[in-house]
PDB file of C-alpha atoms in Angstrom:
ATOM      1  CA  MET A   1      73.485  74.787  57.908  1.00  0.00           C
ATOM      2  CA  THR A   2      73.858  71.503  60.560  1.00  0.00           C
ATOM      3  CA  GLU A   3      71.014  69.972  62.109  1.00  0.00           C
ATOM      4  CA  ARG A   4      72.307  69.425  65.220  1.00  0.00           C
ATOM      5  CA  PHE A   5      72.458  71.752  68.442  1.00  0.00           C
ATOM      6  CA  GLN A   6      76.054  74.166  68.231  1.00  0.00           C
ATOM      7  CA  THR A   7      76.895  75.227  71.765  1.00  0.00           C
ATOM      8  CA  THR A   8      75.171  77.153  73.332  1.00  0.00           C
ATOM      9  CA  ARG A   9      76.550  80.685  73.413  1.00  0.00           C
ATOM     10  CA  TRP A  10      75.452  81.738  77.183  1.00  0.00           C
ATOM     11  CA  SER A  11      77.009  85.476  76.985  1.00  0.00           C
ATOM     12  CA  LEU A  12      74.153  85.761  73.610  1.00  0.00           C
ATOM     13  CA  VAL A  13      71.606  84.834  75.838  1.00  0.00           C
ATOM     14  CA  LEU A  14      72.285  87.431  78.337  1.00  0.00           C
ATOM     15  CA  THR A  15      72.907  90.000  75.525  1.00  0.00           C
ATOM     16  CA  ALA A  16      70.302  89.729  73.959  1.00  0.00           C
ATOM     17  CA  SER A  17      67.851  89.198  76.987  1.00  0.00           C
ATOM     18  CA  ARG A  18      68.763  92.513  78.697  1.00  0.00           C
ATOM     19  CA  GLY A  19      68.125  94.254  75.189  1.00  0.00           C
ATOM     20  CA  GLY A  20      70.186  97.664  74.405  1.00  0.00           C
ATOM     21  CA  GLU A  21      73.886  97.351  73.136  1.00  0.00           C
ATOM     22  CA  GLY A  22      73.928  94.216  70.815  1.00  0.00           C
ATOM     23  CA  SER A  23      70.964  93.170  71.764  1.00  0.00           C
ATOM     24  CA  VAL A  24      69.011  92.650  68.087  1.00  0.00           C
ATOM     25  CA  GLU A  25      72.223  91.076  66.977  1.00  0.00           C
ATOM     26  CA  ALA A  26      72.629  88.394  69.253  1.00  0.00           C
ATOM     27  CA  MET A  27      69.098  87.809  69.050  1.00  0.00           C
ATOM     28  CA  GLU A  28      69.933  87.287  64.836  1.00  0.00           C
ATOM     29  CA  TRP A  29      72.228  84.673  65.942  1.00  0.00           C
ATOM     30  CA  LEU A  30      70.562  82.515  68.408  1.00  0.00           C
ATOM     31  CA  CYS A  31      67.437  82.701  65.876  1.00  0.00           C
ATOM     32  CA  SER A  32      69.256  82.050  62.614  1.00  0.00           C
ATOM     33  CA  THR A  33      71.792  79.242  64.582  1.00  0.00           C
ATOM     34  CA  TYR A  34      68.279  77.405  66.704  1.00  0.00           C
ATOM     35  CA  TRP A  35      65.525  77.314  63.838  1.00  0.00           C
ATOM     36  CA  TYR A  36      66.475  74.709  62.073  1.00  0.00           C
ATOM     37  CA  PRO A  37      67.841  71.848  64.309  1.00  0.00           C
ATOM     38  CA  LEU A  38      64.225  72.839  66.182  1.00  0.00           C
ATOM     39  CA  TYR A  39      62.375  72.462  62.922  1.00  0.00           C
ATOM     40  CA  GLY A  40      63.948  68.764  62.627  1.00  0.00           C
ATOM     41  CA  PHE A  41      63.095  67.596  65.802  1.00  0.00           C
ATOM     42  CA  ILE A  42      59.192  68.785  65.202  1.00  0.00           C
ATOM     43  CA  ARG A  43      59.638  67.276  61.595  1.00  0.00           C
ATOM     44  CA  ARG A  44      60.780  64.062  63.362  1.00  0.00           C
ATOM     45  CA  GLN A  45      57.942  64.278  66.124  1.00  0.00           C
ATOM     46  CA  GLY A  46      55.876  63.202  62.941  1.00  0.00           C
ATOM     47  CA  HIS A  47      55.004  66.792  61.865  1.00  0.00           C
ATOM     48  CA  ASP A  48      54.315  67.517  58.546  1.00  0.00           C
ATOM     49  CA  SER A  49      56.960  70.362  56.613  1.00  0.00           C
ATOM     50  CA  GLU A  50      54.513  73.486  56.677  1.00  0.00           C
ATOM     51  CA  THR A  51      53.311  72.430  60.576  1.00  0.00           C
ATOM     52  CA  ALA A  52      56.569  72.217  61.108  1.00  0.00           C
ATOM     53  CA  ARG A  53      57.276  75.811  60.204  1.00  0.00           C
ATOM     54  CA  ASP A  54      54.303  77.250  61.787  1.00  0.00           C
ATOM     55  CA  LEU A  55      55.461  75.130  65.897  1.00  0.00           C
ATOM     56  CA  THR A  56      58.950  76.664  64.742  1.00  0.00           C
ATOM     57  CA  GLN A  57      57.535  80.182  64.251  1.00  0.00           C
ATOM     58  CA  SER A  58      55.432  80.271  67.426  1.00  0.00           C
ATOM     59  CA  PHE A  59      58.174  79.041  69.237  1.00  0.00           C
ATOM     60  CA  PHE A  60      60.460  82.620  68.691  1.00  0.00           C
ATOM     61  CA  LEU A  61      57.422  84.433  69.180  1.00  0.00           C
ATOM     62  CA  SER A  62      56.800  83.314  72.259  1.00  0.00           C
ATOM     63  CA  LEU A  63      60.593  83.313  73.020  1.00  0.00           C
ATOM     64  CA  LEU A  64      60.451  86.907  72.007  1.00  0.00           C
TER      65      LEU A  64
END
């Protein structure tokens, strides 16, 4: 997996936010694509790996 953010596919963001057909798949793609880059960013802010995992998961929880 790459550490850089991929170009955001805004059509997937809209699909995920609207619910209905394809929203679960869109949200899965967004979460799996952005999890590691967000985790890496938090680690570079000085957090240990366990705290960074917790903060990354908390971000996605608040997003959902």
